[in-house]
Coordinates of C-alpha atoms and ligand atoms in Angstrom, one line a residue:
Chain J
X1 CA 0.0 0.0 0.0
X2 CA 1.0 3.6 -0.4
X3 CA 1.8 5.9 2.4
X4 CA 2.9 9.6 2.7
X5 CA 6.1 10.0 4.7
X6 CA 8.1 13.2 4.9
X7 CA 6.0 14.5 2.0
X8 CA 6.9 11.6 -0.3
X9 CA 4.8 8.7 -1.3
X10 CA 6.4 5.3 -0.5
X11 CA 5.3 1.7 -0.7
X12 CA 4.9 0.0 2.7
X13 CA 3.4 -3.3 3.9
X14 CA 0.5 -3.7 6.4
X15 CA 2.9 -3.0 9.3
X16 CA 4.5 0.0 7.8
X17 CA 7.8 -1.5 6.7
X18 CA 9.2 -0.1 3.4
X19 CA 8.8 -2.5 0.5
X20 CA 11.6 -0.9 -1.6
X21 CA 14.8 0.0 0.1
X22 CA 15.5 2.4 -2.8
X23 CA 12.8 4.6 -1.5
X24 CA 14.5 5.1 1.8
X25 CA 16.2 8.4 2.8
X26 CA 17.0 10.2 6.0
X27 CA 13.8 12.3 6.0
X28 CA 11.7 9.1 5.7
X29 CA 13.8 7.5 8.5
X30 CA 13.0 10.5 10.7
X31 CA 9.3 10.3 9.9
X32 CA 9.1 6.6 10.8
X33 CA 11.1 7.3 13.9
X34 CA 8.6 9.9 15.0
X35 CA 5.8 7.3 14.6
X36 CA 7.9 4.8 16.7
X37 CA 8.5 7.5 19.3
X38 CA 12.3 7.5 18.8
X39 CA 14.2 10.7 18.4
X40 CA 17.2 10.0 16.1
X41 CA 20.5 11.3 17.3
X42 CA 24.1 10.6 16.1
X43 CA 24.3 7.2 17.7
X44 CA 21.2 6.0 15.9
X45 CA 22.5 7.0 12.5
X46 CA 25.6 4.9 13.2
X47 CA 23.4 1.9 14.1
X48 CA 21.2 2.5 11.0
X49 CA 24.2 2.6 8.7
X50 CA 25.6 -0.6 10.1
X51 CA 22.2 -2.4 9.8
X52 CA 21.8 -1.3 6.2
X53 CA 25.3 -2.6 5.4
X54 CA 24.5 -6.0 6.9
X55 CA 21.3 -6.0 4.8
X56 CA 23.1 -5.3 1.6
X57 CA 25.5 -8.2 2.4
X58 CA 22.5 -10.5 2.8
X59 CA 23.1 -11.2 6.5
X60 CA 19.9 -11.1 8.5
X61 CA 19.8 -8.7 11.4
X62 CA 20.4 -10.5 14.7
X63 CA 21.4 -9.8 18.3
X64 CA 24.5 -12.0 17.7
X65 CA 25.4 -9.9 14.7
X66 CA 25.2 -6.8 16.7
X67 CA 27.2 -8.3 19.5
X68 CA 30.0 -9.3 17.1
X69 CA 29.8 -6.0 15.1
X70 CA 32.3 -4.0 17.1
X71 CA 30.3 -0.9 16.3
X72 CA 27.3 -1.4 18.5
X73 CA 26.8 -2.8 21.9
X74 CA 23.7 -4.6 22.9
X75 CA 22.8 -2.6 25.9
X76 CA 23.2 0.6 23.9
X77 CA 21.1 -0.9 21.1
X78 CA 18.3 -1.6 23.5
X79 CA 18.5 2.0 24.8
X80 CA 18.5 3.4 21.3
X81 CA 15.4 1.5 20.2
X82 CA 13.5 0.6 23.4
X83 CA 10.8 -2.2 23.2
X84 CA 11.5 -4.5 20.3
X85 CA 14.8 -3.0 19.1
X86 CA 15.3 -5.3 16.1
X87 CA 11.9 -4.5 14.7
X88 CA 12.1 -0.8 15.3
X89 CA 15.6 -0.5 14.0
X90 CA 14.7 -2.4 10.9
X91 CA 11.7 -0.3 10.2
X92 CA 13.5 2.9 10.6
X93 CA 16.4 1.6 8.5
X94 CA 14.0 0.8 5.7
X95 CA 14.7 -3.0 5.6
X96 CA 12.2 -5.9 6.0
X97 CA 11.2 -7.1 9.5
X98 CA 13.2 -10.0 10.8
X99 CA 11.1 -13.1 10.2
X100 CA 10.7 -16.9 10.7
X101 CA 9.3 -19.3 8.2
X102 CA 5.6 -18.9 8.9
Chain T
X1 CA 40.4 -42.6 -10.1
X2 CA 39.0 -39.4 -8.9
X3 CA 37.6 -38.9 -5.4
X4 CA 34.3 -37.5 -4.3
X5 CA 34.0 -37.2 -0.6
X6 CA 30.8 -36.6 1.4
X7 CA 31.3 -35.3 5.0
X8 CA 28.4 -36.3 7.3
X9 CA 26.1 -39.3 6.9
X10 CA 22.9 -37.6 8.3
X11 CA 19.9 -36.8 6.2
X12 CA 21.6 -34.9 3.4
X13 CA 24.9 -36.9 3.2
X14 CA 23.0 -40.2 3.0
X15 CA 20.7 -38.9 0.3
X16 CA 23.6 -37.6 -1.8
X17 CA 25.4 -41.0 -1.5
X18 CA 22.3 -42.7 -2.8
X19 CA 21.7 -40.3 -5.6
X20 CA 25.3 -40.1 -6.8
X21 CA 26.2 -43.8 -6.7
X22 CA 24.2 -44.4 -9.9
X23 CA 25.1 -41.1 -11.6
X24 CA 28.9 -41.1 -11.5
X25 CA 30.8 -43.5 -13.7
X26 CA 32.2 -46.2 -11.4
X27 CA 35.4 -46.6 -13.3
X28 CA 36.3 -43.0 -12.9
X29 CA 34.9 -41.9 -9.5
X30 CA 35.3 -43.3 -6.0
X31 CA 32.7 -42.1 -3.6
X32 CA 33.5 -42.0 0.2
X33 CA 31.2 -40.9 3.0
X34 CA 32.5 -40.1 6.6
X35 CA 30.5 -39.8 9.8
X36 CA 31.6 -40.0 13.5
X37 CA 28.6 -42.0 14.7
X38 CA 27.3 -45.5 14.1
X39 CA 23.7 -44.4 14.6
X40 CA 21.6 -42.4 12.2
X41 CA 18.9 -40.5 14.2
X42 CA 15.5 -39.5 12.8
X43 CA 15.6 -36.0 14.3
X44 CA 12.0 -35.1 13.6
X45 CA 11.1 -37.9 16.0
X46 CA 12.8 -36.1 18.9
X47 CA 9.6 -33.9 19.0
X48 CA 7.5 -37.0 19.9
X49 CA 9.9 -38.7 22.4
X50 CA 9.2 -36.5 25.4
X51 CA 5.5 -37.2 25.2
X52 CA 5.9 -41.0 25.0
X53 CA 4.4 -40.9 21.5
X54 CA 7.6 -42.5 20.0
X55 CA 9.9 -44.9 21.6
X56 CA 13.7 -44.9 21.3
X57 CA 13.7 -47.5 18.6
X58 CA 11.5 -45.4 16.4
X59 CA 14.2 -42.7 16.0
X60 CA 17.5 -44.5 15.6
X61 CA 18.9 -47.0 13.2
X62 CA 22.4 -48.1 12.1
X63 CA 23.6 -45.5 9.7
X64 CA 25.6 -47.9 7.5
X65 CA 22.5 -49.8 6.4
X66 CA 21.4 -46.7 4.4
X67 CA 24.7 -46.3 2.6
X68 CA 24.5 -48.0 -0.8
X69 CA 27.0 -50.6 -2.0
X70 CA 29.7 -49.0 -4.1
X71 CA 30.1 -46.1 -1.6
X72 CA 32.9 -46.4 1.0
X73 CA 31.8 -45.7 4.5
X74 CA 34.3 -44.5 7.1
X75 CA 33.2 -44.1 10.7
X76 CA 35.6 -41.5 12.1
X77 CA 35.7 -38.0 13.4
X78 CA 36.5 -35.3 10.9
X79 CA 39.1 -33.0 12.2
X80 CA 39.6 -30.4 9.5
X81 CA 39.1 -29.5 5.8
X82 CA 42.1 -28.0 4.1
X83 CA 40.6 -26.4 1.0
X84 CA 43.9 -25.1 -0.4
X85 CA 45.3 -28.7 -0.6
X86 CA 42.0 -30.4 -1.4
X87 CA 42.4 -32.6 1.7
X88 CA 40.3 -33.7 4.7
X89 CA 42.0 -34.7 7.9
X90 CA 40.2 -37.5 9.9
X91 CA 41.2 -38.7 13.4
X92 CA 44.2 -40.7 12.1
X93 CA 44.2 -40.5 8.3
X94 CA 44.1 -37.9 5.5
X95 CA 41.9 -38.1 2.4
X96 CA 42.3 -36.2 -0.8
X97 CA 39.3 -35.1 -2.9
X98 CA 38.5 -33.8 -6.3
X99 CA 35.0 -32.8 -5.3
X100 CA 33.8 -32.3 -1.7
X101 CA 30.2 -32.2 -0.4
X102 CA 29.9 -30.9 3.2
X103 CA 26.8 -32.2 4.9
X104 CA 27.8 -31.9 8.6
X105 CA 24.5 -30.3 9.7
X106 CA 24.0 -28.1 12.7
X107 CA 23.7 -28.8 16.4
X108 CA 22.8 -27.1 19.6
X109 CA 25.3 -24.9 21.4
X110 CA 23.8 -24.3 24.9
X111 CA 27.2 -23.1 26.1
X112 CA 26.6 -19.9 24.1
X113 CA 24.2 -18.6 26.7
X114 CA 25.4 -17.9 30.2
X115 CA 23.9 -20.2 32.8
X116 CA 22.1 -22.5 30.3
X117 CA 24.5 -25.5 30.4
X118 CA 25.1 -25.1 34.1
X119 CA 24.3 -27.3 37.0
X120 CA 20.5 -27.4 36.1
X121 CA 21.1 -28.6 32.5
X122 CA 18.8 -31.6 32.1
X123 CA 17.5 -31.1 35.7
X124 CA 14.9 -28.4 35.1
X125 CA 16.4 -26.9 31.9
X126 CA 16.0 -29.2 28.9
X127 CA 16.4 -29.2 25.1
X128 CA 14.6 -31.7 22.9
X129 CA 16.9 -31.1 19.8
X130 CA 19.2 -34.0 20.9
X131 CA 18.4 -37.6 21.5
X132 CA 19.8 -37.3 25.1
X133 CA 17.8 -34.1 25.7
X134 CA 14.5 -35.5 24.4
X135 CA 14.9 -38.7 26.6
X136 CA 15.8 -36.8 29.7
X137 CA 12.8 -34.5 29.2
X138 CA 10.5 -37.5 28.7
X139 CA 11.7 -38.9 32.1
X140 CA 11.1 -35.5 33.7
X141 CA 7.7 -35.1 32.3
X142 CA 6.5 -38.5 33.4
X143 CA 6.7 -37.5 37.0
X144 CA 6.4 -33.7 36.8
X145 CA 3.6 -32.3 39.0
X146 CA 3.1 -29.1 37.1
X147 CA 3.9 -25.4 37.4
X148 CA 5.3 -22.9 34.9
X149 CA 6.4 -24.5 31.7
X150 CA 8.4 -22.1 29.5
X151 CA 9.1 -23.1 25.9
X152 CA 11.9 -20.9 24.6
X153 CA 13.9 -20.2 21.4
X154 CA 17.3 -18.6 22.0
X155 CA 18.1 -17.2 18.6
X156 CA 17.5 -17.8 14.9
X157 CA 18.3 -19.6 12.8
X158 CA 17.3 -23.0 14.3
X159 CA 16.6 -26.2 12.5
X160 CA 12.9 -26.9 11.9
X161 CA 11.9 -23.5 13.2
X162 CA 8.4 -24.5 14.1
X163 CA 9.4 -27.5 16.3
X164 CA 9.3 -25.4 19.5
X165 CA 5.8 -24.3 18.7
X166 CA 4.7 -27.8 17.9
X167 CA 6.2 -28.8 21.3
X168 CA 3.9 -26.2 22.9
X169 CA 0.8 -27.6 21.2
X170 CA 1.7 -31.2 22.0
X171 CA 2.4 -30.3 25.6
X172 CA -1.1 -28.8 25.9
X173 CA -2.6 -32.1 24.6
X174 CA -0.3 -34.2 26.8
X175 CA -1.2 -32.4 30.0
X176 CA -4.9 -32.4 29.1
X177 CA -4.8 -36.1 28.6
X178 CA -3.1 -36.6 32.0
X179 CA -5.9 -34.5 33.6
X180 CA -3.4 -31.9 34.9
X181 CA -3.7 -29.1 32.3
X182 CA -5.0 -26.7 35.0
X183 CA -1.8 -27.2 37.0
X184 CA 0.4 -26.1 34.1
X185 CA 1.0 -22.6 32.8
X186 CA 2.4 -22.8 29.3
X187 CA 4.4 -19.7 27.9
X188 CA 6.0 -19.6 24.5
X189 CA 9.0 -17.2 24.5
X190 CA 10.5 -16.2 21.2
X191 CA 13.1 -13.6 19.9
X192 CA 10.9 -13.1 16.9
X193 CA 8.0 -10.7 16.7
X194 CA 5.4 -13.5 17.0
X195 CA 4.9 -17.2 17.2
X196 CA 4.0 -16.8 13.5
X197 CA 5.6 -13.8 11.7
X198 CA 4.3 -14.0 8.2
X199 CA 1.0 -12.1 7.8
X200 CA -1.0 -14.9 6.1
X201 CA 0.1 -17.6 8.6
X202 CA -0.5 -15.2 11.5
X203 CA -4.0 -14.5 10.3
X204 CA -4.8 -18.2 9.7
X205 CA -3.1 -19.7 12.8
X206 CA -3.0 -17.3 15.7
X207 CA -6.3 -18.8 17.1
X208 CA -4.4 -22.0 17.9
X209 CA -2.5 -20.2 20.8
X210 CA -5.6 -18.6 22.1
X211 CA -7.6 -21.8 21.9
X212 CA -5.0 -23.8 23.8
X213 CA -4.4 -21.1 26.4
X214 CA -0.7 -20.7 25.5
X215 CA 0.8 -17.4 26.5
X216 CA 3.1 -15.7 24.0
X217 CA 6.0 -13.5 24.9
X218 CA 7.7 -12.0 21.8
X219 CA 10.8 -10.0 21.0
X220 CA 12.6 -11.7 23.9
X221 CA 16.4 -11.9 23.2
X222 CA 17.9 -13.9 26.0
X223 CA 21.0 -12.5 27.8
X224 CA 21.3 -15.3 30.5
X225 CA 19.7 -18.0 32.5
X226 CA 19.5 -17.3 36.2
X227 CA 19.4 -21.0 37.1
X228 CA 19.6 -20.3 40.9
X229 CA 16.3 -18.3 40.8
X230 CA 14.7 -20.2 37.8
X231 CA 14.5 -17.1 35.5
X232 CA 15.5 -16.3 32.0
X233 CA 16.5 -12.7 31.5
X234 CA 16.7 -10.7 28.3
X235 CA 18.9 -7.8 27.2
X236 CA 16.1 -5.4 28.0
X237 CA 16.1 -6.8 31.6
X238 CA 12.7 -8.5 31.2
X239 CA 12.6 -11.7 33.4
X240 CA 10.5 -14.8 32.9
X241 CA 10.0 -17.3 35.8
X242 CA 9.9 -21.0 35.1
X243 CA 9.7 -24.2 36.9
X244 CA 10.5 -26.2 33.8
X245 CA 12.4 -24.6 30.9
X246 CA 12.4 -26.3 27.5
X247 CA 14.8 -24.2 25.5
X248 CA 16.1 -24.5 22.0
X249 CA 19.7 -23.3 22.3
X250 CA 21.7 -21.5 19.7
X251 CA 22.2 -23.7 16.6
X252 CA 25.6 -23.8 15.1
X253 CA 27.6 -25.7 12.5
X254 CA 30.1 -28.2 13.7
X255 CA 33.4 -27.0 15.2
X256 CA 35.1 -28.6 12.3
X257 CA 33.9 -25.8 10.1
X258 CA 35.5 -23.3 12.5
X259 CA 38.7 -25.3 12.7
X260 CA 38.8 -25.2 8.9
X261 CA 38.2 -21.4 8.8
X262 CA 35.2 -21.9 6.4
X263 CA 32.3 -20.6 8.4
X264 CA 30.4 -17.5 9.5
X265 CA 29.9 -16.4 13.1
X266 CA 27.7 -19.5 13.6
X267 CA 30.0 -21.9 11.7
X268 CA 27.7 -22.0 8.7
X269 CA 29.4 -22.1 5.3
X270 CA 28.7 -19.2 3.0
X271 CA 27.0 -20.9 0.0
X272 CA 25.4 -19.9 -3.3
X273 CA 21.7 -20.2 -2.5
X274 CA 20.7 -21.3 -6.0
X275 CA 23.5 -23.6 -7.0
X276 CA 24.7 -24.9 -3.5
X277 CA 28.3 -24.3 -4.4
X278 CA 30.4 -22.9 -1.6
X279 CA 31.3 -19.2 -2.2
X280 CA 35.0 -19.7 -1.4
X281 CA 35.9 -22.9 -3.2
X282 CA 34.5 -24.1 -6.5
X283 CA 35.0 -27.8 -5.9
X284 CA 33.2 -27.7 -2.5
X285 CA 29.4 -27.9 -2.3
X286 CA 27.3 -27.6 0.8
X287 CA 23.9 -29.2 1.5
X288 CA 21.4 -29.2 4.4
X289 CA 21.8 -27.5 7.7
X290 CA 25.5 -26.8 7.3
X291 CA 25.1 -24.0 4.8
X292 CA 24.2 -20.4 5.4
X293 CA 21.5 -20.1 2.7
X294 CA 18.3 -18.4 3.8
X295 CA 16.1 -21.5 3.5
X296 CA 14.7 -23.4 6.5
X297 CA 17.0 -25.9 8.0
X298 CA 14.8 -29.0 7.5
X299 CA 15.0 -32.5 6.1
X300 CA 12.4 -31.6 3.5
X301 CA 14.5 -28.7 2.3
X302 CA 17.6 -31.0 2.1
X303 CA 15.5 -33.4 0.0
X304 CA 14.8 -30.7 -2.6
X305 CA 18.4 -29.5 -2.4
X306 CA 19.6 -33.0 -3.1
X307 CA 17.9 -33.1 -6.5
X308 CA 19.5 -29.8 -7.5
X309 CA 22.9 -30.7 -6.1
X310 CA 22.9 -34.1 -7.9
X311 CA 22.5 -32.3 -11.2
X312 CA 25.1 -29.7 -10.3
X313 CA 27.7 -32.2 -9.3
X314 CA 27.4 -33.8 -12.6
X315 CA 27.5 -30.4 -14.4
X316 CA 30.6 -29.5 -12.4
X317 CA 32.4 -32.7 -13.3
X318 CA 31.6 -32.3 -17.0
X319 CA 32.8 -28.7 -16.9
X320 CA 29.3 -27.4 -17.6
X321 CA 27.7 -24.4 -16.1
X322 CA 25.9 -24.9 -12.8
X323 CA 22.1 -24.6 -12.7
X324 CA 20.7 -21.9 -10.5
X325 CA 17.7 -24.1 -9.7
X326 CA 17.3 -24.2 -5.9
X327 CA 14.3 -22.0 -5.0
X328 CA 14.3 -22.5 -1.2
X329 CA 11.4 -24.9 -1.4
X330 CA 10.3 -26.2 2.0
X331 CA 7.4 -28.4 2.8
X332 CA 6.6 -29.2 6.5
X333 CA 3.9 -30.7 8.6
X334 CA 3.3 -28.9 11.8
X335 CA 1.7 -30.8 14.7
X336 CA -1.0 -28.8 16.4
X337 CA -2.0 -31.3 19.1
X338 CA -5.3 -33.3 19.5
X339 CA -4.3 -35.6 16.6
X340 CA -4.2 -32.8 14.1
X341 CA -1.6 -31.1 12.0
X342 CA -1.0 -28.4 9.4
X343 CA 1.0 -28.5 6.2
X344 CA 2.9 -25.6 4.8
X345 CA 4.6 -25.2 1.5
X346 CA 6.8 -22.2 0.7
X347 CA 10.1 -21.0 -0.9
X348 CA 12.4 -18.0 -0.9
X349 CA 9.8 -15.8 -2.5
X350 CA 6.4 -17.2 -1.7
X351 CA 5.0 -17.2 1.9
X352 CA 2.8 -20.1 3.0
X353 CA -0.7 -19.7 1.8
X354 CA -3.9 -21.8 1.9
X355 CA -4.6 -24.4 -0.8
X356 CA -4.3 -28.1 -1.4
X357 CA -1.3 -30.4 -1.7
X358 CA 0.2 -32.1 -3.8
X359 CA -2.7 -31.9 -6.2
X360 CA -4.5 -28.6 -6.9
X361 CA -8.1 -28.5 -5.5
X362 CA -8.3 -32.2 -4.5
X363 CA -5.3 -32.3 -2.2
X364 CA -5.8 -34.5 -0.3
X365 CA -3.7 -32.6 2.2
X366 CA -4.8 -29.1 3.0
X367 CA -2.3 -26.2 3.3
X368 CA -2.2 -23.9 6.2
X369 CA -5.3 -25.5 7.8
X370 CA -5.6 -28.0 10.6
X371 CA -6.7 -31.5 9.7
X372 CA -6.5 -35.1 11.0
X373 CA -5.1 -36.2 7.6
X374 CA -2.2 -33.9 7.9
X375 CA -1.4 -35.5 11.2
X376 CA -1.3 -38.9 9.6
X377 CA 0.9 -37.3 7.0
X378 CA 3.4 -36.2 9.7
X379 CA 3.5 -39.7 11.2
X380 CA 3.8 -41.2 7.7
X381 CA 6.8 -38.9 7.2
X382 CA 8.8 -41.2 9.5
X383 CA 8.2 -44.2 7.2
X384 CA 8.9 -42.1 4.2
X385 CA 12.1 -40.8 5.8
X386 CA 13.6 -44.3 6.5
X387 CA 12.3 -46.0 3.4
X388 CA 12.4 -43.4 0.7
X389 CA 13.8 -40.0 1.6
X390 CA 17.3 -40.9 2.7
X391 CA 17.6 -43.7 0.2
X392 CA 17.1 -41.1 -2.5
X393 CA 13.9 -42.5 -3.9
X394 CA 11.9 -39.7 -5.2
X395 CA 8.6 -39.0 -3.5
X396 CA 5.7 -39.1 -6.0
X397 CA 4.2 -35.8 -7.1
X398 CA 6.4 -33.7 -4.9
X399 CA 8.9 -31.7 -7.0
X400 CA 12.0 -29.8 -6.1
X401 CA 10.7 -26.6 -7.6
X402 CA 7.6 -25.3 -5.8
X403 CA 4.3 -25.3 -7.7
X404 CA 1.9 -22.4 -7.3
X405 CA -1.0 -24.4 -8.6
X406 CA -3.9 -25.1 -6.2
X407 CA -2.8 -22.3 -3.9
X408 CA -4.7 -19.2 -3.1
X409 CA -2.1 -16.6 -4.0
X410 CA -3.3 -13.1 -3.9
X411 CA -0.1 -11.1 -4.0
Ligands
LIG1 C1 13.4 -31.7 17.1 C2 13.6 -31.6 15.6 C3 12.5 -31.8 14.8 C4 12.6 -31.7 13.4 N1 11.5 -31.9 12.6 C5 11.6 -31.8 11.3 C6 10.4 -32.1 10.5 O1 9.3 -32.3 11.0 N2 10.6 -32.0 9.1 C7 11.8 -31.8 8.6 O2 11.9 -31.8 7.3 N3 12.9 -31.6 9.3 C8 12.8 -31.6 10.7 N4 14.0 -31.5 11.4 C9 15.2 -31.0 10.8 C10 16.0 -32.2 10.2 O3 16.2 -33.2 11.1 C11 17.4 -31.6 9.7 O4 17.2 -30.5 8.9 C12 18.1 -32.6 8.8 O5 18.4 -33.7 9.6 C13 19.4 -32.0 8.3 O6 20.2 -32.9 7.6 P1 21.7 -32.7 7.5 O7 22.2 -33.9 6.8 O8 22.0 -31.4 7.0 O9 22.3 -32.8 9.0 P2 22.2 -34.0 10.0 O10 21.2 -34.9 9.6 O11 22.2 -33.4 11.4 O12 23.6 -34.8 9.7 C14 24.9 -34.2 10.0 C15 25.8 -35.4 10.2 O13 27.2 -35.0 10.2 C16 27.9 -35.7 11.2 N5 29.0 -34.8 11.6 C17 29.0 -33.5 11.9 N6 30.2 -33.1 12.3 C18 31.1 -34.2 12.2 C19 32.5 -34.4 12.4 N7 33.3 -33.4 12.9 N8 33.0 -35.6 12.2 C20 32.2 -36.6 11.7 N9 30.9 -36.5 11.5 C21 30.3 -35.3 11.7 C22 26.9 -35.9 12.3 O14 27.3 -37.0 13.1 C23 25.6 -36.2 11.5 O15 25.4 -37.5 11.3 C24 13.9 -31.5 12.8 C25 15.0 -31.4 13.6 C26 14.9 -31.5 15.0 C27 16.1 -31.4 15.9

């Protein structure tokens, strides 16, 4: 479905995750962050950049990945995206929600 | 003579031995398969052991019986692969290969989580992903008086990702039958955003949890087990109390992969998801749970992979281009308790939907919907496994490439 974010029309799924990563930009990230009640500061952008790189390398976002990343620490990640950090961070970074098989 | 070596004689390795023995010219190729154990376990049966539905003998047989004549079977521990030299080091001998198939699977790694494999391991903290764990849990359940049962997944990926949920459903039926359901509180704790995460499956199946009174706690990423106080605690400091913890620990590839420097952080081997060739070495192929491809780690997936890999091994040997054929096809029965089960069919692209299987419209098995027939299908899978699947006999009407016929696909 279509949705207006930061005065742009983007394609999202039922839960508001972007369907095309190409449509992502920083304004859109900010707009999603507002909906998720997260205020993006420098440390968030670092996290988002790391998450997007992982996504481009086809490696699914995971707590272990974050632990081993050297860029982020888990406690900090939880503070940055309180309540469901993987989901929130994925949504703001414009990548699909972490999922299982069904 | 050239050498093709298969590492691991589990579901995938055994299938490949059976497929390839008739495909490779006997006067040119010698096929060898290596495994550390004498016993081949039927792992899907571990789900039923704790509830006294299966007995020990149902889930184990001598592995060698399933290796065809014409394939050399070596029962030894594999120490290391040396890809630069095309060699494999075993306990006390070294083999050279021209083509290598890695099928060493994945196994639980409870030591990855603080406090899990401590003094309470197999006392009131259990796994059912190993033969030993499933049996220990069976013995515990036989005399357990009730309390808080927490069924938990540590982190993804795990093999047969729905097994913990099936465990929850079967536990509900088990305690009901024993007349003690009221004394047991069942909570399902997952790092994912739901017991079901795909929209169609969630819509079709969420009622199961409600109907059975199973509580769901989502987005829980475990930090440690506080075994002294019987709590699991996540990185956000949420704590869950248990009397009996049935956890699925981190799943990892064998240490051998790490020793060989061939794996990712979880010892899974980076592999081309369509051809099954390893990314680092063109004469090494990976099948089953040992690879890092984004398909489910399941026997049924390995079965579909085996068909594609058999072709690609022949292509590789003849110097032909590899086929990019594997589409992530998975096909699983899911036990829902009370003698019923679901069937799901999906691949890399297509999420599970409703419909009929294997024949459009007539089925007889229904997709994404509970039925008694599906349950019989799941039980029949054991027979199919021992008698057809690992012997490489193709299962009628079920093809490696997923079909979209007979499915209600709206997107
Ligand atoms: C509880 C449970 C329920 C399941 N339910 C289902 C289901 O309903 N449907 C389904 O399709 N799948 C199911 N599965 C998954 C299925 O069992 C696996 O996906 C399948 O067995 C994978 O096959 P594999 O050959 O890759 O690995 P495995 O069958 O695990 O074989 C790996 C082999 O490699 C050997 N090996 C490893 N390292 C070494 C070494 N260093 N030296 C020597 N040998 C070594 C091991 O001994 C083993 O025999 C379930 C699994 C579990 C645990």
